PDB file of C-alpha atoms and ligand atoms in Angstrom:
ATOM      1  CA  MET A   1      -2.937  29.981  26.180  1.00  0.00           C
ATOM      2  CA  THR A   2       0.957  28.945  23.740  1.00  0.00           C
ATOM      3  CA  SER A   3       1.393  29.551  20.309  1.00  0.00           C
ATOM      4  CA  ASN A   4       1.810  26.200  20.364  1.00  0.00           C
ATOM      5  CA  THR A   5      -1.320  25.153  21.407  1.00  0.00           C
ATOM      6  CA  ASN A   6      -3.762  26.878  19.705  1.00  0.00           C
ATOM      7  CA  THR A   7      -2.798  25.695  16.508  1.00  0.00           C
ATOM      8  CA  LEU A   8      -3.209  21.815  14.701  1.00  0.00           C
ATOM      9  CA  GLU A   9      -0.728  20.544  14.835  1.00  0.00           C
ATOM     10  CA  ARG A  10       0.310  18.296  12.130  1.00  0.00           C
ATOM     11  CA  GLU A  11      -0.840  14.316  13.148  1.00  0.00           C
ATOM     12  CA  LYS A  12       0.574  11.510  12.318  1.00  0.00           C
ATOM     13  CA  GLY A  13       0.513  10.392   8.831  1.00  0.00           C
ATOM     14  CA  ILE A  14      -2.092   8.100   7.576  1.00  0.00           C
ATOM     15  CA  LEU A  15      -0.860   4.452   6.041  1.00  0.00           C
ATOM     16  CA  ILE A  16      -3.078   3.906   2.629  1.00  0.00           C
ATOM     17  CA  VAL A  17      -2.820  -0.215   1.727  1.00  0.00           C
ATOM     18  CA  LEU A  18      -3.145   0.142  -2.001  1.00  0.00           C
ATOM     19  CA  SER A  19      -4.204  -3.836  -3.332  1.00  0.00           C
ATOM     20  CA  GLY A  20      -5.874  -5.861  -5.785  1.00  0.00           C
ATOM     21  CA  PRO A  21      -4.638  -8.685  -8.327  1.00  0.00           C
ATOM     22  CA  SER A  22      -1.721  -8.456  -9.913  1.00  0.00           C
ATOM     23  CA  GLY A  23      -2.653  -6.792 -13.415  1.00  0.00           C
ATOM     24  CA  VAL A  24      -5.352  -4.617 -11.414  1.00  0.00           C
ATOM     25  CA  GLY A  25      -2.871  -1.455 -12.385  1.00  0.00           C
ATOM     26  CA  LYS A  26      -2.476  -1.166  -8.627  1.00  0.00           C
ATOM     27  CA  GLY A  27       1.397  -0.026 -10.347  1.00  0.00           C
ATOM     28  CA  THR A  28       0.598   2.588 -13.249  1.00  0.00           C
ATOM     29  CA  VAL A  29      -2.323   4.111 -10.609  1.00  0.00           C
ATOM     30  CA  CYS A  30       0.764   4.767  -8.295  1.00  0.00           C
ATOM     31  CA  THR A  31       2.705   6.044 -11.185  1.00  0.00           C
ATOM     32  CA  SER A  32       0.357   8.550 -11.855  1.00  0.00           C
ATOM     33  CA  LEU A  33      -0.609   9.416  -7.966  1.00  0.00           C
ATOM     34  CA  ARG A  34       3.235   9.936  -7.143  1.00  0.00           C
ATOM     35  CA  LYS A  35       3.366  12.386 -10.088  1.00  0.00           C
ATOM     36  CA  SER A  36       0.251  14.416  -9.029  1.00  0.00           C
ATOM     37  CA  SER A  37       0.509  14.208  -5.020  1.00  0.00           C
ATOM     38  CA  PRO A  38       3.990  14.264  -4.553  1.00  0.00           C
ATOM     39  CA  GLU A  39       3.761  14.711  -1.073  1.00  0.00           C
ATOM     40  CA  LEU A  40       2.214  11.425  -0.532  1.00  0.00           C
ATOM     41  CA  ILE A  41       5.488   8.817   0.106  1.00  0.00           C
ATOM     42  CA  TYR A  42       5.316   5.468  -1.797  1.00  0.00           C
ATOM     43  CA  SER A  43       7.175   3.326   0.306  1.00  0.00           C
ATOM     44  CA  VAL A  44       9.752   0.300  -2.033  1.00  0.00           C
ATOM     45  CA  SER A  45       9.239  -3.069  -0.843  1.00  0.00           C
ATOM     46  CA  ALA A  46      11.963  -5.458  -1.019  1.00  0.00           C
ATOM     47  CA  THR A  47      11.709  -9.047  -3.264  1.00  0.00           C
ATOM     48  CA  THR A  48      13.626 -12.100  -4.195  1.00  0.00           C
ATOM     49  CA  ARG A  49      11.526 -11.434  -7.581  1.00  0.00           C
ATOM     50  CA  THR A  50      14.491 -11.284 -10.776  1.00  0.00           C
ATOM     51  CA  PRO A  51      14.020  -7.838 -12.127  1.00  0.00           C
ATOM     52  CA  ARG A  52      11.365  -6.913 -14.771  1.00  0.00           C
ATOM     53  CA  GLN A  53      13.109  -5.063 -18.185  1.00  0.00           C
ATOM     54  CA  GLY A  54      13.758  -1.576 -16.832  1.00  0.00           C
ATOM     55  CA  GLU A  55      12.642  -1.518 -13.036  1.00  0.00           C
ATOM     56  CA  VAL A  56      15.374  -0.583 -10.699  1.00  0.00           C
ATOM     57  CA  ASP A  57      16.828  -0.975  -8.349  1.00  0.00           C
ATOM     58  CA  GLY A  58      15.533   1.441  -4.725  1.00  0.00           C
ATOM     59  CA  VAL A  59      13.512   2.620  -7.144  1.00  0.00           C
ATOM     60  CA  ASN A  60      10.972  -0.011  -8.321  1.00  0.00           C
ATOM     61  CA  TYR A  61      11.680  -2.714  -5.576  1.00  0.00           C
ATOM     62  CA  PHE A  62      14.978  -3.663  -3.802  1.00  0.00           C
ATOM     63  CA  PHE A  63      15.942  -6.538  -5.348  1.00  0.00           C
ATOM     64  CA  LYS A  64      17.236  -9.351  -2.445  1.00  0.00           C
ATOM     65  CA  SER A  65      18.489 -12.369  -2.658  1.00  0.00           C
ATOM     66  CA  HIS A  66      16.516 -15.691  -1.112  1.00  0.00           C
ATOM     67  CA  GLU A  67      19.342 -14.712   2.078  1.00  0.00           C
ATOM     68  CA  GLN A  68      19.485 -11.971   2.128  1.00  0.00           C
ATOM     69  CA  PHE A  69      15.397 -11.531   2.163  1.00  0.00           C
ATOM     70  CA  LYS A  70      15.485 -14.554   5.028  1.00  0.00           C
ATOM     71  CA  SER A  71      17.802 -12.056   7.573  1.00  0.00           C
ATOM     72  CA  MET A  72      15.642  -9.013   6.483  1.00  0.00           C
ATOM     73  CA  ILE A  73      12.830 -11.268   8.038  1.00  0.00           C
ATOM     74  CA  GLU A  74      15.228 -12.987  10.532  1.00  0.00           C
ATOM     75  CA  ASN A  75      16.079  -9.422  11.991  1.00  0.00           C
ATOM     76  CA  ASP A  76      12.705  -8.075  12.421  1.00  0.00           C
ATOM     77  CA  ASP A  77      13.140  -5.867   9.260  1.00  0.00           C
ATOM     78  CA  MET A  78      10.012  -5.956   7.518  1.00  0.00           C
ATOM     79  CA  LEU A  79       6.607  -4.627   8.313  1.00  0.00           C
ATOM     80  CA  GLU A  80       4.748  -7.191   6.718  1.00  0.00           C
ATOM     81  CA  TRP A  81       6.254 -10.389   4.303  1.00  0.00           C
ATOM     82  CA  ALA A  82       4.150 -12.882   1.797  1.00  0.00           C
ATOM     83  CA  GLU A  83       5.555 -15.703  -0.593  1.00  0.00           C
ATOM     84  CA  TYR A  84       3.148 -14.349  -4.045  1.00  0.00           C
ATOM     85  CA  VAL A  85       3.748 -16.658  -7.010  1.00  0.00           C
ATOM     86  CA  GLY A  86       7.185 -18.549  -5.997  1.00  0.00           C
ATOM     87  CA  ASN A  87       8.445 -15.277  -4.757  1.00  0.00           C
ATOM     88  CA  PHE A  88       8.900 -13.584  -1.871  1.00  0.00           C
ATOM     89  CA  TYR A  89       7.401  -9.350  -0.977  1.00  0.00           C
ATOM     90  CA  GLY A  90       8.330  -7.941   1.738  1.00  0.00           C
ATOM     91  CA  THR A  91       7.377  -4.085   2.633  1.00  0.00           C
ATOM     92  CA  PRO A  92      10.983  -2.117   4.632  1.00  0.00           C
ATOM     93  CA  ARG A  93       9.759  -1.372   8.568  1.00  0.00           C
ATOM     94  CA  GLN A  94      11.263   1.442   9.135  1.00  0.00           C
ATOM     95  CA  PHE A  95      11.169   3.971   6.908  1.00  0.00           C
ATOM     96  CA  VAL A  96       7.267   3.381   6.864  1.00  0.00           C
ATOM     97  CA  GLU A  97       7.359   3.894  10.760  1.00  0.00           C
ATOM     98  CA  GLU A  98       9.652   6.894  10.521  1.00  0.00           C
ATOM     99  CA  THR A  99       7.871   8.668   7.993  1.00  0.00           C
ATOM    100  CA  LEU A 100       4.584   8.183   8.991  1.00  0.00           C
ATOM    101  CA  ARG A 101       6.149   9.905  12.866  1.00  0.00           C
ATOM    102  CA  SER A 102       7.241  13.087  10.601  1.00  0.00           C
ATOM    103  CA  GLY A 103       3.716  13.252   9.640  1.00  0.00           C
ATOM    104  CA  LYS A 104       3.859  12.148   6.095  1.00  0.00           C
ATOM    105  CA  ASP A 105       1.574  10.249   4.583  1.00  0.00           C
ATOM    106  CA  VAL A 106       2.629   6.524   2.645  1.00  0.00           C
ATOM    107  CA  ILE A 107       1.207   3.977   0.249  1.00  0.00           C
ATOM    108  CA  LEU A 108       1.853   0.928   0.570  1.00  0.00           C
ATOM    109  CA  GLU A 109       1.227  -0.889  -3.178  1.00  0.00           C
ATOM    110  CA  ILE A 110       0.820  -4.750  -1.555  1.00  0.00           C
ATOM    111  CA  GLU A 111      -0.962  -8.262  -2.343  1.00  0.00           C
ATOM    112  CA  VAL A 112      -3.583  -9.390   0.321  1.00  0.00           C
ATOM    113  CA  GLN A 113      -2.148 -11.438   2.600  1.00  0.00           C
ATOM    114  CA  GLY A 114       0.003  -9.419   3.512  1.00  0.00           C
ATOM    115  CA  ALA A 115      -2.296  -6.331   3.936  1.00  0.00           C
ATOM    116  CA  LEU A 116      -3.942  -8.742   5.456  1.00  0.00           C
ATOM    117  CA  LYS A 117      -0.987  -8.795   8.402  1.00  0.00           C
ATOM    118  CA  VAL A 118      -0.169  -4.770   7.587  1.00  0.00           C
ATOM    119  CA  LYS A 119      -4.224  -4.343   9.586  1.00  0.00           C
ATOM    120  CA  GLN A 120      -3.234  -5.951  12.353  1.00  0.00           C
ATOM    121  CA  LYS A 121      -0.419  -3.732  13.393  1.00  0.00           C
ATOM    122  CA  PHE A 122      -2.446  -0.785  12.414  1.00  0.00           C
ATOM    123  CA  PRO A 123      -5.886  -0.827  12.465  1.00  0.00           C
ATOM    124  CA  GLU A 124      -6.254   2.137  11.701  1.00  0.00           C
ATOM    125  CA  GLY A 125      -4.843   2.655   7.717  1.00  0.00           C
ATOM    126  CA  VAL A 126      -6.405   2.939   5.384  1.00  0.00           C
ATOM    127  CA  PHE A 127      -7.213  -0.153   3.196  1.00  0.00           C
ATOM    128  CA  ILE A 128      -8.493   0.173  -0.690  1.00  0.00           C
ATOM    129  CA  PHE A 129      -9.005  -2.455  -2.834  1.00  0.00           C
ATOM    130  CA  LEU A 130      -8.687  -1.780  -6.444  1.00  0.00           C
ATOM    131  CA  LEU A 131     -10.510  -4.423  -8.925  1.00  0.00           C
ATOM    132  CA  PRO A 132     -10.737  -4.182 -12.924  1.00  0.00           C
ATOM    133  CA  PRO A 133     -13.504  -3.965 -14.634  1.00  0.00           C
ATOM    134  CA  SER A 134     -13.684  -8.002 -15.499  1.00  0.00           C
ATOM    135  CA  LEU A 135     -11.460 -10.778 -14.890  1.00  0.00           C
ATOM    136  CA  ASN A 136     -11.589 -11.179 -18.874  1.00  0.00           C
ATOM    137  CA  GLU A 137      -9.386  -7.574 -18.833  1.00  0.00           C
ATOM    138  CA  LEU A 138      -7.750  -8.510 -15.905  1.00  0.00           C
ATOM    139  CA  GLU A 139      -6.320 -12.028 -17.780  1.00  0.00           C
ATOM    140  CA  ASN A 140      -5.872  -9.056 -21.085  1.00  0.00           C
ATOM    141  CA  ARG A 141      -3.985  -6.772 -18.786  1.00  0.00           C
ATOM    142  CA  ILE A 142      -1.495  -9.224 -17.467  1.00  0.00           C
ATOM    143  CA  VAL A 143      -0.746 -11.069 -21.057  1.00  0.00           C
ATOM    144  CA  SER A 144      -0.248  -8.342 -23.087  1.00  0.00           C
ATOM    145  CA  ARG A 145       2.016  -6.800 -19.945  1.00  0.00           C
ATOM    146  CA  GLY A 146       4.500  -9.663 -21.529  1.00  0.00           C
ATOM    147  CA  THR A 147       6.475 -10.188 -18.812  1.00  0.00           C
ATOM    148  CA  GLU A 148       4.753 -13.651 -16.846  1.00  0.00           C
ATOM    149  CA  THR A 149       5.163 -17.413 -19.207  1.00  0.00           C
ATOM    150  CA  ASP A 150       1.745 -18.660 -19.376  1.00  0.00           C
ATOM    151  CA  GLU A 151       2.251 -21.380 -16.239  1.00  0.00           C
ATOM    152  CA  SER A 152       2.596 -17.397 -14.301  1.00  0.00           C
ATOM    153  CA  ILE A 153      -0.605 -16.251 -15.920  1.00  0.00           C
ATOM    154  CA  ARG A 154      -2.416 -18.973 -14.723  1.00  0.00           C
ATOM    155  CA  SER A 155      -1.195 -18.859 -11.406  1.00  0.00           C
ATOM    156  CA  ARG A 156      -1.480 -15.340 -11.208  1.00  0.00           C
ATOM    157  CA  MET A 157      -5.395 -14.855 -11.888  1.00  0.00           C
ATOM    158  CA  SER A 158      -6.168 -17.928  -9.539  1.00  0.00           C
ATOM    159  CA  VAL A 159      -4.662 -16.077  -6.988  1.00  0.00           C
ATOM    160  CA  ALA A 160      -6.200 -13.094  -8.643  1.00  0.00           C
ATOM    161  CA  VAL A 161      -9.950 -14.924  -7.672  1.00  0.00           C
ATOM    162  CA  GLU A 162      -9.071 -15.704  -4.200  1.00  0.00           C
ATOM    163  CA  GLU A 163      -7.604 -12.445  -3.271  1.00  0.00           C
ATOM    164  CA  MET A 164     -11.175 -10.601  -4.386  1.00  0.00           C
ATOM    165  CA  ARG A 165     -12.953 -13.005  -1.694  1.00  0.00           C
ATOM    166  CA  LEU A 166     -11.077 -10.806   0.538  1.00  0.00           C
ATOM    167  CA  MET A 167     -12.569  -7.706  -0.312  1.00  0.00           C
ATOM    168  CA  GLU A 168     -14.358  -7.378   2.362  1.00  0.00           C
ATOM    169  CA  HIS A 169     -11.640  -6.870   4.877  1.00  0.00           C
ATOM    170  CA  TYR A 170     -10.648  -4.172   3.407  1.00  0.00           C
ATOM    171  CA  ASP A 171     -12.547  -0.147   4.002  1.00  0.00           C
ATOM    172  CA  TYR A 172     -12.949   0.983  -0.077  1.00  0.00           C
ATOM    173  CA  ALA A 173     -13.049  -0.562  -3.359  1.00  0.00           C
ATOM    174  CA  ILE A 174     -12.288   1.442  -6.280  1.00  0.00           C
ATOM    175  CA  VAL A 175     -13.261  -0.160  -9.928  1.00  0.00           C
ATOM    176  CA  ASN A 176      -9.786   0.852 -12.483  1.00  0.00           C
ATOM    177  CA  ASP A 177     -11.278   1.590 -15.457  1.00  0.00           C
ATOM    178  CA  HIS A 178      -9.314   4.591 -15.813  1.00  0.00           C
ATOM    179  CA  VAL A 179      -5.914   5.009 -13.996  1.00  0.00           C
ATOM    180  CA  GLU A 180      -6.530   9.031 -13.394  1.00  0.00           C
ATOM    181  CA  THR A 181      -9.758   8.257 -12.628  1.00  0.00           C
ATOM    182  CA  ALA A 182      -8.721   5.777  -9.974  1.00  0.00           C
ATOM    183  CA  GLY A 183      -5.696   8.022  -8.885  1.00  0.00           C
ATOM    184  CA  ASN A 184      -8.672  11.042  -8.304  1.00  0.00           C
ATOM    185  CA  LYS A 185     -10.606   9.193  -5.856  1.00  0.00           C
ATOM    186  CA  ILE A 186      -7.880   7.905  -4.022  1.00  0.00           C
ATOM    187  CA  LYS A 187      -6.973  11.385  -3.392  1.00  0.00           C
ATOM    188  CA  SER A 188     -10.520  11.662  -2.443  1.00  0.00           C
ATOM    189  CA  ILE A 189     -10.413   8.925  -0.266  1.00  0.00           C
ATOM    190  CA  LEU A 190      -7.515  10.948   1.769  1.00  0.00           C
ATOM    191  CA  GLU A 191      -8.723  14.138   1.845  1.00  0.00           C
ATOM    192  CA  ALA A 192     -11.786  12.949   3.624  1.00  0.00           C
ATOM    193  CA  GLU A 193     -10.041  10.623   6.185  1.00  0.00           C
ATOM    194  CA  HIS A 194      -7.939  13.242   6.894  1.00  0.00           C
ATOM    195  CA  CYS A 195     -11.190  15.242   8.061  1.00  0.00           C
ATOM    196  CA  LYS A 196     -12.324  12.369  10.140  1.00  0.00           C
ATOM    197  CA  ARG A 197     -13.348  13.973  13.037  1.00  0.00           C
ATOM    198  CA  GLU A 198     -10.875  11.040  15.335  1.00  0.00           C
ATOM    199  CA  ARG A 199      -8.613  11.823  13.477  1.00  0.00           C
ATOM    200  CA  VAL A 200      -9.348  16.047  14.688  1.00  0.00           C
ATOM    201  CA  PHE A 201     -10.735  15.739  17.562  1.00  0.00           C
ATOM    202  CA  PRO A 202      -8.096  14.807  19.582  1.00  0.00           C
ATOM    203  CA  LYS A 203      -6.143  17.193  18.475  1.00  0.00           C
ATOM    204  CA  LEU A 204      -8.813  20.153  19.762  1.00  0.00           C
ATOM    205  CA  MET A 205      -9.047  18.774  23.158  1.00  0.00           C
ATOM    206  CA  HIS A 206      -5.416  20.784  23.859  1.00  0.00           C
ATOM    207  CA  TRP A 207      -7.587  23.541  23.320  1.00  0.00           C
ATOM    208  CA  ILE A 208     -10.489  22.816  25.175  1.00  0.00           C
ATOM    209  CA  GLY A 209      -8.457  21.945  28.204  1.00  0.00           C
ATOM    210  CA  GLU A 210      -7.120  25.634  28.059  1.00  0.00           C
ATOM    211  CA  VAL A 211     -10.017  27.319  27.636  1.00  0.00           C
ATOM    212  CA  LYS A 212     -11.216  27.801  31.685  1.00  0.00           C
TER     213      LYS A 212
HETATM  214  P1  5GP B 301       4.835  -7.894  -9.418  1.00  0.00           P
HETATM  215  O1  5GP B 301       6.096  -9.326  -9.090  1.00  0.00           O
HETATM  216  O2  5GP B 301       3.519  -8.431 -10.106  1.00  0.00           O
HETATM  217  O3  5GP B 301       5.943  -6.446  -8.869  1.00  0.00           O
HETATM  218  O4  5GP B 301       3.954  -8.192  -8.088  1.00  0.00           O
HETATM  219  C1  5GP B 301       2.839  -9.091  -7.489  1.00  0.00           C
HETATM  220  C2  5GP B 301       2.594  -9.051  -6.317  1.00  0.00           C
HETATM  221  O5  5GP B 301       3.538  -8.874  -5.003  1.00  0.00           O
HETATM  222  C3  5GP B 301       1.018  -7.862  -6.632  1.00  0.00           C
HETATM  223  O6  5GP B 301       0.116  -7.515  -6.198  1.00  0.00           O
HETATM  224  C4  5GP B 301       2.161  -6.832  -6.315  1.00  0.00           C
HETATM  225  O7  5GP B 301       1.204  -5.633  -5.318  1.00  0.00           O
HETATM  226  C5  5GP B 301       3.192  -7.376  -4.464  1.00  0.00           C
HETATM  227  N1  5GP B 301       3.558  -7.245  -3.837  1.00  0.00           N
HETATM  228  C6  5GP B 301       4.559  -5.960  -3.836  1.00  0.00           C
HETATM  229  N2  5GP B 301       5.092  -5.576  -2.793  1.00  0.00           N
HETATM  230  C7  5GP B 301       5.036  -6.280  -1.506  1.00  0.00           C
HETATM  231  C8  5GP B 301       5.331  -6.212  -0.403  1.00  0.00           C
HETATM  232  O8  5GP B 301       5.949  -5.477   0.090  1.00  0.00           O
HETATM  233  N3  5GP B 301       4.877  -6.383   0.274  1.00  0.00           N
HETATM  234  C9  5GP B 301       3.518  -7.722  -0.246  1.00  0.00           C
HETATM  235  N4  5GP B 301       2.884  -8.907   0.892  1.00  0.00           N
HETATM  236  N5  5GP B 301       2.996  -7.455  -1.561  1.00  0.00           N
HETATM  237  C10 5GP B 301       3.521  -7.253  -2.252  1.00  0.00           C
END
């Protein structure tokens, strides 16, 4: 037996897709996770939306013009992309693929149309839907953010209802009534996913094949 066949080698990383309506707190949960689980890698999306106050290019998003975004799509640089309330959002492909190959887990924080596209390419990904405690609470959160116009609030609320209808395509649903609790649930899911027999078993085959 050689030393590298009797060790359970690090597998390819797990792709976690976190979706849920705008205002549900995906960003806040991700920020909390980034602090408590620095080993989890966050994919920074590209968008044509205007930066909000305090948002930093390359940290919150890669802010792109429509032309730049279009050429990223044409060059097949996007893992997925979607139009959401009048703006385009997409996940740069190379970063995600390279990070997963290096064995690290990657989290995408994206809306539902994009998540469903990712599911076609990565059916082995872990799809988590974050829910608000109620629709009223969701509206309160969007309004109190103070960043959206009345029209954008109305659009975001009606998209939210459509998005919740698509929850059946997800593996897990978490109600975000407390940020840290929601983050801890995501960590527990990830830990359990790493222990799934189908992820661990292929490695054991090396051992079984070596023992005569
Ligand atoms: P916001 O304008 O509030 O930052 O984001 C609007 C919506 O776009 C949110 O639901 C957010 O999760 C989603 N979003 C952010 N990045 C991406 C992305 O790369 N792809 C897709 N499909 N949606 C994204």
